[in-house]
Amino acid sequence: MLVWIVCAALIVFGVLLRHPYLFQDVQYVLTKIKVRRFVLKCMRTNYSILDRFLDLVKTQPQKTLIYFKDEMFTYREADILSNKAARAFLQAGCVKEGDTVALFLGNQPMFLWLWLGLMKIGCAGALLNSNIRSKSLLRCLNCSGATTLVAAEELLDAVKDVLPHLHEQQITVFILADRCETAGVESFIHKMNQASSEPIPKELRSHLTMQSPAAYIYTSGTTGLPKAAVITYSRVWGMSLLLATSGVNSKDVIYDALPLYHSTGLLVFTGAIERGIPVVLRSKFSASQFWDDCRKYNVTVIQYIGETIRYLCNTPQKLSDKNHKVRLAIGNGIRADVWRDFVRRFGEIQIREFYGATEGNFALLNYSSKMGALGRHTFLHKMCFPYAVIKYDIDKEEPLRDSSGFCMEVDKGEPGLLVTEITAKAPFIGYVRDLNQTEKKKLHNVFKKGDLYFNTGDLLRIDEDNFMYFHDRVGDTFRWKGENVATAEVADILVLADCVKEANVYGVKVPGQEGRAGMAAVTLKDGLKFDSTAVFKHVEDFLPSYARPRFMRIQRSLDITGTFKLIKTKVVEQGFNPNDVTDPLYFLNEKEKNYTPLTPDVFDSVISGDIKI
């Protein structure tokens, strides 16, 4: 018997030597299966995140749900305030079951009371980016089909700009102020104050199913116009359970400084409800106040996105940097070098990097803490949640297909397009009132006739150890001198230069040249000037010739979305013409081994072909 035990132990030991992440890989897939079964159970019983909230109101009414500045709101108070919001909508006579109401405000508790109130009366919320204005505001409002708009008091001027158009479309407009003297705009606060706080009858939402829309969340629009993704009640559950999957427990306190109008900010709130824990809500992210907030509220879990972790690393060092209770950070977009700096400076905080799209049907989680990775590529995961990384033609902007017309998976180390199978268990709902854009995200006949996959628009690569890494966005990667240039990788190299603080890399068309030439818009570190010679040396040392930015643009700040993603469309359109661009421009001068000023004469020489690039 002892011999058999020893043999079994040796076999297990040998397997673990060859597959050190096996247990973690299996555990992760089993957790995802458990989550999927839970969501399917909720679909059968029609149990929504709102039902979970109402259960918590009964079981822990006095527990804090929201901390905001010097205010705190219990679960019971949140229920009362959302009841009053719901009744204010009903008594105004402009909202009925099934309608959509647009919410146009930043992070504040009222955002949450309004959305909860809308769910209580069977309506969906269109969550508008509080930074949009004029035509963009109208476009986002119109595509949601909203019949009512509720805006923050500080956004009244933005509402006034489009008020005639809103009245033409018979959209009722409320402002979150005690009173409003603008004709055609009513005070919602006044109506809420007058409304009863009695519970809302469940019959008002009896028509809802788990496939009904709970919200419309707009994609960030980094490379194009925002689209309104349909967030069903089942999708809300899927998003909310990310916190549980990442290790958040019922004793945690989570910090949310990201916009509630975006999925990353909203999932913290819904995930907190799933866990039954408090949320520390901040109106906007502040690197200087971040750790003070964490200490003040005893925060144990933080969420990050994009550049927020790097912003924290760029703040002046303090003796109190490791004086906090934060144990877990959940988010996406952290570079390996920033990850390393962050844990070295602020302590051994567990990082849970995840991958997912607002409208997507698939997610990855870096559960093994491999710096820079999104997650792992395993047979078991792929079998249970079908996906593939396929060969992609950068020039034609479409997947490569073999002689039979089917797509081909990439080799290890080769970038490819991530696609995920669309099934009843992993649906892709698409964008509201935009069938064209919805269909564009679907790929047919990928590996066999009749199959259907979701095009994530992201290029990923898988290394020899089966870790998956983000490579670039489709449309961001461009070809130059017959080679593919990944903008994200070039930007990562540029910010390592001594004087460069941030970098936005993109391709620009040059007459007479195939493909697009690399260009970078950069900001400089405080107190430093653009060291053209040093930057030239840096790109020469660390980038192949085809990937070196041919043009540099020095900006005071880079355009970003509300979730800190770089916006490329504007700078791409502006190009590198010094007659059109007022920012300082530089040209990669290989003869002088320097970035030299891009004057109108130099520009003309580039365009005419006298200067070869």
Coordinates of C-alpha atoms in Angstrom, one line a residue:
M1 CA 0.0 0.0 0.0
L2 CA 2.8 2.4 0.9
V3 CA 4.5 1.7 -2.4
W4 CA 1.3 2.7 -4.3
I5 CA 1.0 5.9 -2.3
V6 CA 4.6 6.8 -3.0
C7 CA 4.2 6.0 -6.7
A8 CA 1.0 8.2 -6.8
A9 CA 2.8 11.0 -5.1
L10 CA 5.7 10.8 -7.5
I11 CA 3.3 10.9 -10.5
V12 CA 1.5 13.9 -9.1
F13 CA 4.9 15.6 -8.4
G14 CA 6.0 14.9 -11.9
V15 CA 2.8 16.3 -13.4
L16 CA 3.2 19.4 -11.3
L17 CA 6.7 19.9 -12.5
R18 CA 5.6 19.8 -16.1
H19 CA 2.4 21.7 -15.4
P20 CA 3.0 24.0 -12.4
Y21 CA -0.3 25.9 -12.9
L22 CA -2.5 22.8 -13.3
F23 CA -4.4 23.1 -10.0
Q24 CA -5.0 26.9 -10.6
D25 CA -6.1 26.3 -14.1
V26 CA -8.6 23.6 -13.1
Q27 CA -9.9 25.7 -10.1
Y28 CA -10.4 28.7 -12.4
V29 CA -12.5 26.8 -14.9
L30 CA -14.5 25.1 -12.2
T31 CA -15.2 28.6 -10.7
K32 CA -16.4 29.9 -14.1
I33 CA -18.6 26.9 -14.5
K34 CA -20.1 27.5 -11.1
V35 CA -20.7 31.2 -12.0
R36 CA -22.4 30.2 -15.2
R37 CA -24.6 27.7 -13.4
F38 CA -25.6 30.4 -10.9
V39 CA -26.5 32.8 -13.7
L40 CA -28.6 30.1 -15.4
K41 CA -30.3 29.4 -12.1
C42 CA -31.1 33.1 -11.8
M43 CA -32.5 33.1 -15.3
R44 CA -34.8 30.1 -14.5
T45 CA -36.0 31.8 -11.2
N46 CA -35.9 35.3 -12.7
Y47 CA -33.8 36.4 -9.7
S48 CA -32.1 39.7 -10.5
I49 CA -29.5 41.9 -8.9
L50 CA -32.4 44.1 -7.7
D51 CA -33.9 41.1 -5.9
R52 CA -30.5 40.5 -4.3
F53 CA -30.4 44.2 -3.2
L54 CA -34.0 43.9 -1.7
D55 CA -33.0 40.7 0.2
L56 CA -30.0 42.6 1.7
V57 CA -32.3 45.4 2.7
K58 CA -34.2 42.9 4.8
T59 CA -31.2 41.0 6.2
Q60 CA -28.8 43.8 6.8
P61 CA -30.7 47.1 6.7
Q62 CA -28.3 49.1 8.8
K63 CA -25.1 48.0 7.1
T64 CA -23.4 50.8 5.1
L65 CA -23.8 50.5 1.3
I66 CA -22.3 53.8 0.1
Y67 CA -19.6 56.1 1.6
F68 CA -19.5 59.4 -0.3
K69 CA -17.4 62.3 1.0
D70 CA -18.6 62.7 4.5
E71 CA -21.9 61.0 3.9
M72 CA -22.9 57.4 4.4
F73 CA -26.0 55.5 3.3
T74 CA -27.2 52.2 4.6
Y75 CA -28.9 49.5 2.6
R76 CA -32.2 50.6 4.1
E77 CA -31.6 54.3 3.2
A78 CA -30.7 53.3 -0.3
D79 CA -34.0 51.4 -0.6
I80 CA -35.9 54.4 0.7
L81 CA -34.2 56.9 -1.7
S82 CA -34.6 54.7 -4.7
N83 CA -38.3 54.2 -3.8
K84 CA -38.8 57.9 -3.8
A85 CA -36.9 58.2 -7.2
A86 CA -39.2 55.5 -8.7
R87 CA -42.3 57.2 -7.4
A88 CA -41.1 60.6 -8.7
F89 CA -40.8 59.1 -12.2
L90 CA -44.3 57.5 -12.0
Q91 CA -46.0 60.6 -10.6
A92 CA -44.5 62.8 -13.2
G93 CA -46.5 60.8 -15.8
C94 CA -43.7 60.6 -18.3
V95 CA -42.3 57.1 -17.5
K96 CA -44.1 53.8 -17.8
E97 CA -42.9 50.2 -17.6
G98 CA -40.5 49.2 -20.4
D99 CA -39.4 52.8 -21.1
T100 CA -35.8 54.0 -21.1
V101 CA -34.6 56.9 -19.1
A102 CA -31.3 58.6 -19.9
L103 CA -29.1 59.5 -16.9
F104 CA -26.6 62.3 -17.5
L105 CA -24.6 62.8 -14.4
G106 CA -21.2 62.0 -12.8
N107 CA -20.4 59.8 -9.8
Q108 CA -22.7 60.6 -6.9
P109 CA -25.1 58.5 -4.8
M110 CA -28.1 59.9 -6.7
F111 CA -26.9 58.1 -9.8
L112 CA -27.4 54.8 -8.0
W113 CA -30.8 55.8 -6.5
L114 CA -32.1 56.7 -9.9
W115 CA -30.9 53.4 -11.5
L116 CA -32.3 51.3 -8.7
G117 CA -35.5 53.2 -8.9
L118 CA -35.8 52.6 -12.6
M119 CA -35.3 48.9 -12.2
K120 CA -38.0 48.9 -9.5
I121 CA -40.5 50.2 -12.1
G122 CA -39.4 47.9 -14.9
C123 CA -37.4 50.5 -16.9
A124 CA -33.9 50.7 -18.3
G125 CA -31.3 53.4 -17.7
A126 CA -29.2 54.8 -20.6
L127 CA -26.0 55.7 -18.9
L128 CA -24.6 58.8 -20.7
N129 CA -21.0 59.8 -20.5
S130 CA -21.1 63.1 -18.6
N131 CA -18.4 64.6 -20.8
I132 CA -20.3 64.4 -24.1
R133 CA -21.9 67.5 -25.5
S134 CA -23.9 68.8 -28.4
K135 CA -24.3 66.4 -31.4
S136 CA -22.6 63.6 -29.5
L137 CA -25.1 64.0 -26.6
L138 CA -28.0 64.0 -29.0
R139 CA -26.7 60.9 -30.9
C140 CA -26.2 58.9 -27.7
L141 CA -29.6 60.0 -26.4
N142 CA -31.4 59.2 -29.6
C143 CA -29.9 55.7 -30.2
S144 CA -31.1 54.6 -26.7
G145 CA -34.7 55.5 -27.5
A146 CA -35.0 57.3 -24.1
T147 CA -38.2 59.3 -23.5
T148 CA -36.9 61.1 -20.4
L149 CA -33.5 62.7 -19.5
V150 CA -32.3 63.4 -16.0
A151 CA -29.2 65.6 -15.8
A152 CA -26.9 66.8 -13.0
E153 CA -27.3 70.5 -12.0
E154 CA -23.8 71.3 -13.2
L155 CA -24.7 69.9 -16.7
L156 CA -27.6 72.3 -17.2
D157 CA -25.7 74.4 -19.8
A158 CA -25.0 71.2 -21.8
V159 CA -28.7 70.4 -21.7
K160 CA -29.7 73.9 -22.7
D161 CA -27.5 73.6 -25.9
V162 CA -29.7 70.8 -27.2
L163 CA -33.0 71.6 -25.5
P164 CA -34.8 72.7 -28.7
H165 CA -34.0 69.3 -30.2
L166 CA -35.1 67.5 -27.1
H167 CA -38.4 69.3 -27.1
E168 CA -38.9 68.4 -30.8
Q169 CA -38.5 64.8 -29.9
Q170 CA -40.9 65.2 -27.0
I171 CA -38.2 64.1 -24.5
T172 CA -39.1 65.1 -20.9
V173 CA -36.1 66.8 -19.2
F174 CA -35.4 66.9 -15.5
I175 CA -32.5 68.6 -13.6
L176 CA -31.1 67.4 -10.3
A177 CA -31.7 70.7 -8.5
D178 CA -34.1 72.0 -5.9
R179 CA -35.6 74.4 -8.4
C180 CA -35.1 75.2 -12.1
E181 CA -36.1 78.4 -13.9
T182 CA -35.3 77.2 -17.4
A183 CA -38.4 76.7 -19.5
G184 CA -39.1 73.1 -20.4
V185 CA -36.8 71.8 -17.6
E186 CA -38.3 70.5 -14.3
S187 CA -36.7 69.9 -10.9
F188 CA -36.4 66.2 -10.1
I189 CA -35.2 66.8 -6.6
H190 CA -38.5 68.7 -5.8
K191 CA -40.5 65.7 -7.1
M192 CA -38.4 63.2 -5.1
N193 CA -38.9 65.2 -1.9
Q194 CA -42.6 65.1 -2.4
A195 CA -42.8 61.4 -3.3
S196 CA -43.6 58.6 -0.9
S197 CA -40.9 56.2 0.2
E198 CA -43.3 53.2 0.3
P199 CA -42.0 50.0 -1.4
I200 CA -42.7 49.7 -5.1
P201 CA -45.1 46.9 -6.0
K202 CA -43.4 44.0 -7.7
E203 CA -46.1 43.9 -10.3
L204 CA -44.7 47.0 -12.0
R205 CA -41.7 45.0 -13.1
S206 CA -43.4 41.6 -13.6
H207 CA -42.8 41.9 -17.3
L208 CA -39.0 41.8 -16.9
T209 CA -37.0 38.7 -17.6
M210 CA -33.2 38.1 -17.3
Q211 CA -33.0 39.0 -21.0
S212 CA -34.6 42.4 -20.5
P213 CA -32.3 45.4 -20.6
A214 CA -31.2 46.8 -17.2
A215 CA -29.0 49.4 -18.7
Y216 CA -27.4 50.7 -21.9
I217 CA -23.7 51.3 -21.5
Y218 CA -21.8 53.2 -24.2
T219 CA -18.5 51.8 -25.5
S220 CA -15.6 54.2 -24.9
G221 CA -15.3 55.4 -28.5
T222 CA -11.5 55.4 -28.6
T223 CA -11.4 54.6 -32.3
G224 CA -14.8 55.6 -33.4
L225 CA -18.3 56.8 -32.3
P226 CA -19.7 55.3 -29.0
K227 CA -22.3 52.5 -29.4
A228 CA -24.9 51.6 -26.8
A229 CA -24.3 48.1 -25.6
V230 CA -27.3 46.3 -24.3
I231 CA -26.7 45.2 -20.7
T232 CA -29.4 42.6 -19.8
Y233 CA -30.1 41.5 -16.2
S234 CA -28.2 38.2 -16.9
R235 CA -25.3 40.2 -18.1
V236 CA -25.4 42.3 -14.9
W237 CA -25.0 39.1 -13.0
G238 CA -22.1 38.0 -15.1
M239 CA -20.3 41.3 -14.6
S240 CA -21.1 41.4 -10.8
L241 CA -19.6 38.0 -10.1
L242 CA -16.2 39.1 -11.2
L243 CA -15.6 40.4 -7.7
A244 CA -16.4 37.0 -6.2
T245 CA -14.3 35.2 -8.8
S246 CA -11.4 37.5 -7.9
G247 CA -11.5 36.8 -4.2
V248 CA -13.6 39.6 -2.8
N249 CA -15.4 38.4 0.4
S250 CA -18.2 39.6 2.6
K251 CA -15.9 41.5 5.0
D252 CA -14.3 43.7 2.3
V253 CA -14.7 47.4 1.6
I254 CA -14.2 48.3 -2.1
Y255 CA -13.2 51.7 -3.6
D256 CA -14.8 52.9 -6.8
A257 CA -13.4 56.1 -8.4
L258 CA -14.3 55.1 -12.0
P259 CA -17.3 56.4 -13.9
L260 CA -20.6 54.7 -13.0
Y261 CA -21.7 55.3 -16.6
H262 CA -19.1 52.8 -17.7
S263 CA -19.2 49.0 -17.0
T264 CA -16.0 49.1 -15.0
G265 CA -17.5 51.6 -12.5
L266 CA -20.9 50.1 -12.4
L267 CA -19.8 46.5 -11.8
V268 CA -18.1 47.6 -8.6
F269 CA -21.5 48.7 -7.3
T270 CA -23.4 45.6 -8.5
G271 CA -20.6 43.3 -7.5
A272 CA -20.7 44.9 -4.0
I273 CA -24.4 44.2 -3.8
E274 CA -23.7 40.5 -4.8
R275 CA -21.2 40.4 -2.0
G276 CA -23.3 42.5 0.4
I277 CA -20.4 44.9 1.1
P278 CA -19.9 48.7 1.3
V279 CA -18.6 50.8 -1.7
V280 CA -16.5 53.9 -1.2
L281 CA -17.7 56.1 -4.1
R282 CA -15.6 59.1 -5.3
S283 CA -16.8 61.7 -7.8
K284 CA -13.6 61.2 -9.8
F285 CA -10.2 59.6 -9.5
S286 CA -7.6 61.5 -7.6
A287 CA -4.1 60.2 -7.3
S288 CA -3.2 62.6 -4.5
Q289 CA -6.2 61.7 -2.4
F290 CA -6.4 58.0 -3.2
W291 CA -4.5 56.5 -0.3
D292 CA -5.9 59.0 2.2
D293 CA -9.4 57.8 1.2
C294 CA -8.3 54.2 1.5
R295 CA -7.1 54.9 5.1
K296 CA -10.1 56.9 6.0
Y297 CA -12.6 54.3 5.0
N298 CA -10.5 51.2 5.7
V299 CA -10.6 50.1 2.1
T300 CA -9.5 46.5 1.4
V301 CA -10.2 46.2 -2.3
I302 CA -9.5 48.7 -5.1
Q303 CA -10.3 48.8 -8.7
Y304 CA -8.1 50.2 -11.5
I305 CA -8.2 50.7 -15.2
G306 CA -5.9 52.1 -17.9
E307 CA -3.3 54.4 -16.4
T308 CA -4.6 54.9 -12.8
I309 CA -2.0 52.6 -11.3
R310 CA 0.7 54.5 -13.1
Y311 CA -0.7 57.8 -11.9
L312 CA -0.4 56.4 -8.3
C313 CA 3.2 55.4 -8.9
N314 CA 4.0 58.9 -10.3
T315 CA 2.9 60.6 -7.0
P316 CA 5.7 61.8 -4.6
Q317 CA 6.8 59.0 -2.3
K318 CA 5.6 59.2 1.3
L319 CA 6.5 57.3 4.5
S320 CA 2.9 56.3 4.7
D321 CA 2.8 54.6 1.3
K322 CA 2.4 51.1 2.8
N323 CA 0.2 52.2 5.7
H324 CA -3.2 50.9 4.4
K325 CA -5.4 47.8 4.5
V326 CA -5.7 47.3 0.8
R327 CA -5.0 43.6 0.0
L328 CA -6.5 43.2 -3.5
A329 CA -6.6 45.3 -6.8
I330 CA -8.9 44.3 -9.6
G331 CA -8.9 45.8 -13.1
N332 CA -7.3 45.9 -16.5
G333 CA -4.6 47.7 -18.5
I334 CA -1.6 47.5 -16.1
R335 CA 1.8 47.1 -17.7
A336 CA 4.3 44.7 -16.2
D337 CA 6.8 47.4 -15.2
V338 CA 4.1 49.4 -13.5
W339 CA 2.8 46.3 -11.7
R340 CA 6.3 45.7 -10.4
D341 CA 6.7 49.3 -9.3
F342 CA 3.3 49.4 -7.6
V343 CA 3.7 46.4 -5.4
R344 CA 7.3 47.3 -4.5
R345 CA 6.2 50.8 -3.4
F346 CA 2.8 50.2 -1.9
G347 CA 3.2 46.6 -0.5
E348 CA 2.3 43.1 -1.5
I349 CA -1.2 43.9 -2.9
Q350 CA -2.6 41.0 -4.9
I351 CA -3.3 42.1 -8.5
R352 CA -6.1 40.5 -10.4
E353 CA -5.9 41.7 -14.0
F354 CA -8.9 40.7 -16.1
Y355 CA -9.9 41.0 -19.7
G356 CA -13.4 41.6 -21.0
A357 CA -15.5 43.9 -23.1
T358 CA -18.7 45.7 -22.1
E359 CA -20.6 44.0 -24.9
G360 CA -18.6 40.8 -25.0
N361 CA -19.4 37.3 -24.1
F362 CA -16.1 36.1 -22.7
A363 CA -13.6 37.1 -19.9
L364 CA -10.1 36.2 -18.8
L365 CA -8.6 36.5 -15.4
N366 CA -4.9 36.5 -14.4
Y367 CA -5.4 34.2 -11.4
S368 CA -1.7 33.2 -11.3
S369 CA -0.3 36.7 -10.8
K370 CA 2.0 36.6 -13.9
M371 CA 3.0 40.2 -14.4
G372 CA 1.7 41.6 -17.7
A373 CA -0.5 38.7 -18.6
L374 CA -4.3 38.7 -19.0
G375 CA -4.8 35.0 -18.1
R376 CA -3.9 31.5 -19.3
H377 CA -4.7 29.5 -22.4
T378 CA -5.7 26.0 -21.5
F379 CA -7.4 23.1 -23.2
L380 CA -10.0 22.8 -20.4
H381 CA -10.9 26.5 -20.5
K382 CA -11.1 26.5 -24.3
M383 CA -13.3 23.4 -24.2
C384 CA -15.8 24.8 -21.6
F385 CA -15.7 28.4 -22.9
P386 CA -14.9 28.1 -26.6
Y387 CA -12.5 30.8 -28.0
A388 CA -9.6 31.0 -30.4
V389 CA -6.8 33.4 -31.4
I390 CA -6.8 33.4 -35.2
K391 CA -4.5 34.7 -37.9
Y392 CA -5.4 38.3 -39.0
D393 CA -4.6 40.4 -42.0
I394 CA -3.7 43.8 -40.8
D395 CA -3.9 45.4 -44.3
K396 CA -7.4 44.0 -45.2
E397 CA -8.5 44.3 -41.6
E398 CA -10.1 40.8 -41.7
P399 CA -9.2 37.3 -40.5
L400 CA -7.0 35.1 -42.8
R401 CA -8.7 32.0 -44.2
D402 CA -7.4 28.9 -45.7
S403 CA -8.2 27.3 -49.1
S404 CA -11.4 25.9 -47.5
G405 CA -12.5 29.3 -46.3
F406 CA -12.0 28.7 -42.6
C407 CA -9.9 30.7 -40.1
M408 CA -6.6 29.5 -38.8
E409 CA -5.3 29.6 -35.3
V410 CA -1.9 31.4 -34.7
D411 CA 1.3 29.7 -33.5
K412 CA 2.7 30.4 -30.1
G413 CA 4.2 33.8 -29.9
E414 CA 2.3 35.1 -33.0
P415 CA -0.3 37.9 -32.5
G416 CA -3.8 37.1 -33.6
L417 CA -7.4 38.1 -33.3
L418 CA -9.3 36.8 -30.2
V419 CA -12.7 35.5 -31.2
T420 CA -15.2 33.8 -28.9
E421 CA -18.0 31.5 -29.8
I422 CA -21.6 32.9 -29.6
T423 CA -23.9 30.3 -28.0
A424 CA -27.1 30.3 -25.9
K425 CA -24.9 30.1 -22.8
A426 CA -22.5 32.8 -24.1
P427 CA -24.8 35.2 -26.1
F428 CA -23.8 38.4 -27.8
I429 CA -26.8 40.8 -27.6
G430 CA -25.2 43.7 -29.5
Y431 CA -25.9 47.4 -29.7
V432 CA -29.3 49.0 -29.3
R433 CA -30.9 50.2 -32.5
D434 CA -27.7 49.5 -34.5
L435 CA -28.1 46.3 -36.4
N436 CA -25.2 47.2 -38.7
Q437 CA -22.6 47.6 -36.0
T438 CA -24.0 44.5 -34.2
E439 CA -23.5 42.4 -37.3
K440 CA -20.0 43.8 -37.8
K441 CA -19.0 42.2 -34.6
K442 CA -20.0 38.7 -35.7
L443 CA -17.8 36.3 -37.6
H444 CA -19.5 33.5 -39.5
N445 CA -18.1 30.1 -40.6
V446 CA -15.0 30.5 -38.5
F447 CA -14.0 26.8 -38.1
K448 CA -17.0 25.1 -39.7
K449 CA -20.1 25.9 -41.7
G450 CA -22.8 27.6 -39.6
D451 CA -20.7 28.5 -36.5
L452 CA -20.8 32.0 -35.1
Y453 CA -18.1 33.9 -33.2
F454 CA -17.8 37.3 -31.5
N455 CA -15.0 39.5 -32.9
T456 CA -13.4 41.1 -29.9
G457 CA -11.3 43.5 -32.0
D458 CA -8.3 42.7 -29.8
L459 CA -5.0 41.2 -30.9
L460 CA -3.6 38.8 -28.3
R461 CA -0.6 36.5 -28.2
I462 CA 0.1 33.3 -26.3
D463 CA 3.6 32.5 -25.1
E464 CA 5.3 29.2 -24.7
D465 CA 4.0 28.8 -21.2
N466 CA 0.4 29.4 -22.3
F467 CA 0.1 32.9 -20.8
M468 CA -2.0 35.3 -22.8
Y469 CA -1.0 38.9 -23.4
F470 CA -2.6 41.9 -24.9
H471 CA -0.9 42.9 -28.2
D472 CA -3.0 45.8 -29.6
R473 CA -6.4 46.9 -30.8
V474 CA -7.4 46.0 -34.4
G475 CA -7.3 49.3 -36.2
D476 CA -4.5 50.6 -33.9
T477 CA -1.9 48.2 -35.3
F478 CA -0.6 49.3 -38.7
R479 CA 1.8 48.2 -41.3
W480 CA 5.0 50.1 -42.2
K481 CA 7.8 48.8 -44.5
G482 CA 6.1 45.5 -44.8
E483 CA 6.0 45.0 -41.0
N484 CA 3.2 45.1 -38.4
V485 CA 3.6 47.8 -35.8
A486 CA 1.8 47.3 -32.5
T487 CA 1.1 50.8 -31.1
A488 CA 0.7 49.6 -27.5
E489 CA 4.2 48.0 -27.5
V490 CA 5.8 51.1 -29.0
A491 CA 4.1 53.3 -26.4
D492 CA 5.4 51.1 -23.6
I493 CA 9.0 51.6 -24.9
L494 CA 8.5 55.4 -25.3
V495 CA 7.4 56.0 -21.7
L496 CA 10.7 54.5 -20.6
A497 CA 12.6 57.5 -22.1
D498 CA 13.7 59.8 -19.3
C499 CA 11.7 62.9 -20.4
V500 CA 8.5 61.2 -21.7
K501 CA 5.5 60.9 -19.3
E502 CA 2.8 59.5 -21.6
A503 CA 2.6 58.4 -25.2
N504 CA -0.2 57.9 -27.7
V505 CA 1.1 56.0 -30.8
Y506 CA -0.7 55.8 -34.1
G507 CA -0.1 55.5 -37.8
V508 CA -0.5 58.4 -40.3
K509 CA -0.7 58.3 -44.1
V510 CA 2.2 59.7 -46.1
P511 CA 1.6 60.4 -49.8
G512 CA 3.5 58.0 -52.0
Q513 CA 4.1 55.5 -49.2
E514 CA 2.6 52.1 -48.6
G515 CA 1.0 51.6 -45.2
R516 CA 1.2 54.2 -42.5
A517 CA 4.2 55.9 -40.8
G518 CA 4.4 55.8 -37.0
M519 CA 3.7 58.9 -35.1
A520 CA 3.6 59.5 -31.3
A521 CA 1.9 62.3 -29.4
V522 CA 3.7 62.5 -26.0
T523 CA 3.5 64.5 -22.8
L524 CA 6.7 65.4 -20.9
K525 CA 7.5 64.8 -17.2
D526 CA 7.1 67.8 -15.0
G527 CA 10.1 70.3 -15.3
L528 CA 11.6 68.5 -18.3
K529 CA 12.0 69.5 -21.9
F530 CA 11.9 67.2 -24.9
D531 CA 15.4 65.7 -25.2
S532 CA 15.3 65.0 -28.9
T533 CA 18.8 63.4 -29.0
A534 CA 18.1 61.1 -26.0
V535 CA 14.7 60.0 -27.3
F536 CA 16.3 59.2 -30.7
K537 CA 18.9 57.1 -29.0
H538 CA 16.3 55.4 -26.9
V539 CA 14.1 54.4 -29.8
E540 CA 17.1 53.3 -31.8
D541 CA 18.2 51.1 -29.0
F542 CA 14.9 49.5 -28.1
L543 CA 12.8 49.5 -31.3
P544 CA 13.4 48.0 -34.7
S545 CA 13.7 50.5 -37.5
Y546 CA 10.2 50.0 -38.9
A547 CA 8.6 50.6 -35.4
R548 CA 10.4 53.8 -34.6
P549 CA 7.9 56.8 -34.7
R550 CA 8.7 58.9 -37.7
F551 CA 7.0 61.9 -36.2
M552 CA 6.7 63.2 -32.6
R553 CA 4.1 65.6 -31.3
I554 CA 4.5 67.3 -27.9
Q555 CA 1.3 67.9 -26.1
R556 CA 0.3 69.4 -22.8
S557 CA -2.1 66.5 -22.2
L558 CA -3.4 63.5 -24.1
D559 CA -7.1 63.1 -24.9
I560 CA -8.6 60.3 -22.9
T561 CA -12.0 58.7 -22.3
G562 CA -13.7 58.8 -18.9
T563 CA -12.0 55.4 -18.2
F564 CA -8.5 56.7 -19.1
K565 CA -8.2 55.1 -22.5
L566 CA -6.3 57.1 -25.1
I567 CA -8.4 58.6 -27.9
K568 CA -6.6 58.3 -31.3
T569 CA -9.2 59.4 -33.9
K570 CA -8.6 63.2 -33.4
V571 CA -4.7 63.0 -33.6
V572 CA -4.9 60.6 -36.6
E573 CA -7.1 63.0 -38.5
Q574 CA -4.8 66.0 -37.7
G575 CA -1.8 64.1 -39.0
F576 CA 1.7 65.7 -39.0
N577 CA 1.2 68.9 -41.0
P578 CA 2.8 71.8 -39.1
N579 CA 0.4 74.2 -40.9
D580 CA -2.5 72.5 -39.2
V581 CA -1.0 71.4 -35.9
T582 CA 0.0 74.1 -33.3
D583 CA 1.8 71.7 -31.0
P584 CA 5.6 71.3 -31.5
L585 CA 6.3 68.6 -34.1
Y586 CA 9.6 66.7 -34.7
F587 CA 10.8 64.5 -37.5
L588 CA 13.0 61.4 -37.1
N589 CA 16.2 62.6 -38.8
E590 CA 18.4 59.5 -39.3
K591 CA 21.2 61.5 -40.9
E592 CA 21.6 63.7 -37.8
K593 CA 20.6 60.9 -35.4
N594 CA 18.1 63.2 -33.8
Y595 CA 14.5 64.2 -33.7
T596 CA 14.6 67.6 -35.5
P597 CA 11.8 70.2 -35.7
L598 CA 9.2 69.4 -38.4
T599 CA 9.0 72.8 -40.2
P600 CA 6.7 73.5 -43.1
D601 CA 9.7 73.2 -45.5
V602 CA 10.6 69.8 -44.0
F603 CA 6.9 68.8 -44.3
D604 CA 6.8 69.8 -48.0
S605 CA 10.0 67.8 -48.6
V606 CA 8.5 64.7 -47.0
I607 CA 5.3 65.0 -49.0
S608 CA 7.2 65.5 -52.3
G609 CA 9.5 62.6 -51.5
D610 CA 12.7 64.6 -51.4
I611 CA 13.1 63.5 -47.8
K612 CA 12.9 59.7 -47.5
I613 CA 11.3 58.2 -44.4

